[in-house]
Amino acid sequence: MLIQYGQALNAYLYDVFVAKFDFWLAFGLVAQLLFTARFLVQWISSERAGQSVVPMAFWFFSMGGGFMTLIYGLAKREPVIIIGQGLATLIYVRNIMLIVKNRGKASKTLER
């Protein structure tokens, strides 16, 4: 029974990641990696500061990865991705606008 499940999982993963590999799958994977990089940036910055901080790079990675994921969702006609990333990308852009607007003031964002 476990062998059958393993074979079924293997066939599924092969179908999803190998047989259907195309430009849009590669684009979507790069988008997800870019989006995930924001957490690494935030973690490293927080470790260096000794407290939880949100660096400006976090918002740029969020915006870039979110926008690329939105493009992927539009190309693949995925309504869940379109709605989720469409709204989230607007929030990322707005956060960047607020940070830039308040740059001279005491901002809560680390400038690294």
PDB file of C-alpha atoms in Angstrom:
ATOM      1  CA  MET A   1       0.000   0.000   0.000  1.00  0.00           C
ATOM      2  CA  LEU A   2       2.773   2.475   0.864  1.00  0.00           C
ATOM      3  CA  ILE A   3       4.516   1.622  -2.385  1.00  0.00           C
ATOM      4  CA  GLN A   4       1.349   2.459  -4.320  1.00  0.00           C
ATOM      5  CA  TYR A   5       1.055   5.820  -2.542  1.00  0.00           C
ATOM      6  CA  GLY A   6       4.700   6.531  -3.239  1.00  0.00           C
ATOM      7  CA  GLN A   7       4.273   5.695  -6.905  1.00  0.00           C
ATOM      8  CA  ALA A   8       1.130   7.837  -7.145  1.00  0.00           C
ATOM      9  CA  LEU A   9       2.917  10.753  -5.482  1.00  0.00           C
ATOM     10  CA  ASN A  10       5.886  10.300  -7.805  1.00  0.00           C
ATOM     11  CA  ALA A  11       3.589  10.310 -10.861  1.00  0.00           C
ATOM     12  CA  TYR A  12       1.790  13.417  -9.595  1.00  0.00           C
ATOM     13  CA  LEU A  13       4.996  15.344  -8.919  1.00  0.00           C
ATOM     14  CA  TYR A  14       6.414  14.325 -12.288  1.00  0.00           C
ATOM     15  CA  ASP A  15       3.251  15.523 -14.037  1.00  0.00           C
ATOM     16  CA  VAL A  16       3.176  18.832 -12.180  1.00  0.00           C
ATOM     17  CA  PHE A  17       6.870  19.764 -12.244  1.00  0.00           C
ATOM     18  CA  VAL A  18       8.323  17.968 -15.292  1.00  0.00           C
ATOM     19  CA  ALA A  19       5.678  17.051 -17.860  1.00  0.00           C
ATOM     20  CA  LYS A  20       3.948  20.434 -17.636  1.00  0.00           C
ATOM     21  CA  PHE A  21       7.126  22.509 -17.348  1.00  0.00           C
ATOM     22  CA  ASP A  22       6.925  25.613 -19.516  1.00  0.00           C
ATOM     23  CA  PHE A  23       7.782  29.311 -19.431  1.00  0.00           C
ATOM     24  CA  TRP A  24       4.885  30.171 -17.101  1.00  0.00           C
ATOM     25  CA  LEU A  25       5.794  27.501 -14.584  1.00  0.00           C
ATOM     26  CA  ALA A  26       9.381  28.800 -14.500  1.00  0.00           C
ATOM     27  CA  PHE A  27       8.078  32.386 -14.218  1.00  0.00           C
ATOM     28  CA  GLY A  28       5.766  31.408 -11.360  1.00  0.00           C
ATOM     29  CA  LEU A  29       8.547  29.601  -9.514  1.00  0.00           C
ATOM     30  CA  VAL A  30      10.866  32.627  -9.826  1.00  0.00           C
ATOM     31  CA  ALA A  31       8.019  34.853  -8.601  1.00  0.00           C
ATOM     32  CA  GLN A  32       7.489  32.639  -5.578  1.00  0.00           C
ATOM     33  CA  LEU A  33      11.219  32.554  -4.797  1.00  0.00           C
ATOM     34  CA  LEU A  34      11.365  36.356  -4.999  1.00  0.00           C
ATOM     35  CA  PHE A  35       8.339  36.615  -2.729  1.00  0.00           C
ATOM     36  CA  THR A  36       9.840  34.147  -0.254  1.00  0.00           C
ATOM     37  CA  ALA A  37      13.147  36.056  -0.206  1.00  0.00           C
ATOM     38  CA  ARG A  38      11.389  38.860   1.659  1.00  0.00           C
ATOM     39  CA  PHE A  39      11.211  36.680   4.770  1.00  0.00           C
ATOM     40  CA  LEU A  40      14.926  35.950   4.618  1.00  0.00           C
ATOM     41  CA  VAL A  41      15.673  39.679   4.286  1.00  0.00           C
ATOM     42  CA  GLN A  42      13.427  40.467   7.250  1.00  0.00           C
ATOM     43  CA  TRP A  43      14.909  37.687   9.370  1.00  0.00           C
ATOM     44  CA  ILE A  44      18.521  38.679   8.659  1.00  0.00           C
ATOM     45  CA  SER A  45      17.768  42.370   9.319  1.00  0.00           C
ATOM     46  CA  SER A  46      16.032  41.549  12.587  1.00  0.00           C
ATOM     47  CA  GLU A  47      18.914  39.356  13.731  1.00  0.00           C
ATOM     48  CA  ARG A  48      21.398  42.144  12.967  1.00  0.00           C
ATOM     49  CA  ALA A  49      19.291  44.754  14.771  1.00  0.00           C
ATOM     50  CA  GLY A  50      18.569  42.489  17.737  1.00  0.00           C
ATOM     51  CA  GLN A  51      14.848  43.248  17.423  1.00  0.00           C
ATOM     52  CA  SER A  52      12.049  42.737  14.944  1.00  0.00           C
ATOM     53  CA  VAL A  53      12.394  45.199  12.065  1.00  0.00           C
ATOM     54  CA  VAL A  54      10.945  45.462   8.574  1.00  0.00           C
ATOM     55  CA  PRO A  55      13.609  46.715   6.150  1.00  0.00           C
ATOM     56  CA  MET A  56      12.713  48.627   2.986  1.00  0.00           C
ATOM     57  CA  ALA A  57      13.995  45.657   0.946  1.00  0.00           C
ATOM     58  CA  PHE A  58      11.185  43.562   2.460  1.00  0.00           C
ATOM     59  CA  TRP A  59       8.602  45.785   0.769  1.00  0.00           C
ATOM     60  CA  PHE A  60      10.442  45.742  -2.561  1.00  0.00           C
ATOM     61  CA  PHE A  61      10.662  41.945  -2.512  1.00  0.00           C
ATOM     62  CA  SER A  62       6.968  41.830  -1.542  1.00  0.00           C
ATOM     63  CA  MET A  63       5.995  44.144  -4.380  1.00  0.00           C
ATOM     64  CA  GLY A  64       8.190  42.418  -6.974  1.00  0.00           C
ATOM     65  CA  GLY A  65       7.215  38.893  -6.029  1.00  0.00           C
ATOM     66  CA  GLY A  66       3.561  39.836  -5.607  1.00  0.00           C
ATOM     67  CA  PHE A  67       3.434  41.609  -8.968  1.00  0.00           C
ATOM     68  CA  MET A  68       5.116  38.685 -10.738  1.00  0.00           C
ATOM     69  CA  THR A  69       2.712  36.257  -9.052  1.00  0.00           C
ATOM     70  CA  LEU A  70      -0.174  38.482 -10.169  1.00  0.00           C
ATOM     71  CA  ILE A  71       1.088  38.324 -13.765  1.00  0.00           C
ATOM     72  CA  TYR A  72       1.334  34.540 -13.433  1.00  0.00           C
ATOM     73  CA  GLY A  73      -2.239  34.367 -12.107  1.00  0.00           C
ATOM     74  CA  LEU A  74      -3.506  36.515 -14.974  1.00  0.00           C
ATOM     75  CA  ALA A  75      -1.703  34.365 -17.554  1.00  0.00           C
ATOM     76  CA  LYS A  76      -3.009  31.144 -15.997  1.00  0.00           C
ATOM     77  CA  ARG A  77      -6.495  32.624 -15.364  1.00  0.00           C
ATOM     78  CA  GLU A  78      -6.405  31.782 -11.665  1.00  0.00           C
ATOM     79  CA  PRO A  79      -9.009  33.929  -9.856  1.00  0.00           C
ATOM     80  CA  VAL A  80      -7.712  33.123  -6.364  1.00  0.00           C
ATOM     81  CA  ILE A  81      -4.211  34.348  -7.262  1.00  0.00           C
ATOM     82  CA  ILE A  82      -5.551  37.381  -9.151  1.00  0.00           C
ATOM     83  CA  ILE A  83      -7.690  38.555  -6.230  1.00  0.00           C
ATOM     84  CA  GLY A  84      -5.138  37.764  -3.516  1.00  0.00           C
ATOM     85  CA  GLN A  85      -2.075  39.203  -5.207  1.00  0.00           C
ATOM     86  CA  GLY A  86      -3.939  42.099  -6.820  1.00  0.00           C
ATOM     87  CA  LEU A  87      -5.030  43.437  -3.448  1.00  0.00           C
ATOM     88  CA  ALA A  88      -1.768  42.561  -1.695  1.00  0.00           C
ATOM     89  CA  THR A  89       0.360  44.286  -4.350  1.00  0.00           C
ATOM     90  CA  LEU A  90      -1.641  47.495  -3.850  1.00  0.00           C
ATOM     91  CA  ILE A  91      -0.895  47.313  -0.118  1.00  0.00           C
ATOM     92  CA  TYR A  92       2.830  46.787  -0.763  1.00  0.00           C
ATOM     93  CA  VAL A  93       2.953  49.781  -3.108  1.00  0.00           C
ATOM     94  CA  ARG A  94       1.069  51.913  -0.572  1.00  0.00           C
ATOM     95  CA  ASN A  95       3.478  50.924   2.211  1.00  0.00           C
ATOM     96  CA  ILE A  96       6.426  51.940   0.042  1.00  0.00           C
ATOM     97  CA  MET A  97       4.714  55.270  -0.716  1.00  0.00           C
ATOM     98  CA  LEU A  98       4.169  55.911   2.998  1.00  0.00           C
ATOM     99  CA  ILE A  99       7.764  55.034   3.849  1.00  0.00           C
ATOM    100  CA  VAL A 100       9.127  57.341   1.148  1.00  0.00           C
ATOM    101  CA  LYS A 101       6.745  60.120   2.234  1.00  0.00           C
ATOM    102  CA  ASN A 102       7.850  59.835   5.871  1.00  0.00           C
ATOM    103  CA  ARG A 103      11.521  59.126   5.195  1.00  0.00           C
ATOM    104  CA  GLY A 104      12.734  62.261   6.997  1.00  0.00           C
ATOM    105  CA  LYS A 105      10.567  61.526  10.020  1.00  0.00           C
ATOM    106  CA  ALA A 106      10.988  58.745  12.550  1.00  0.00           C
ATOM    107  CA  SER A 107      10.090  55.775  10.369  1.00  0.00           C
ATOM    108  CA  LYS A 108       9.511  52.281  11.725  1.00  0.00           C
ATOM    109  CA  THR A 109      11.345  50.836   8.727  1.00  0.00           C
ATOM    110  CA  LEU A 110      15.043  49.991   8.851  1.00  0.00           C
ATOM    111  CA  GLU A 111      16.842  51.807   6.030  1.00  0.00           C
ATOM    112  CA  ARG A 112      19.187  48.958   4.996  1.00  0.00           C
TER     113      ARG A 112
END
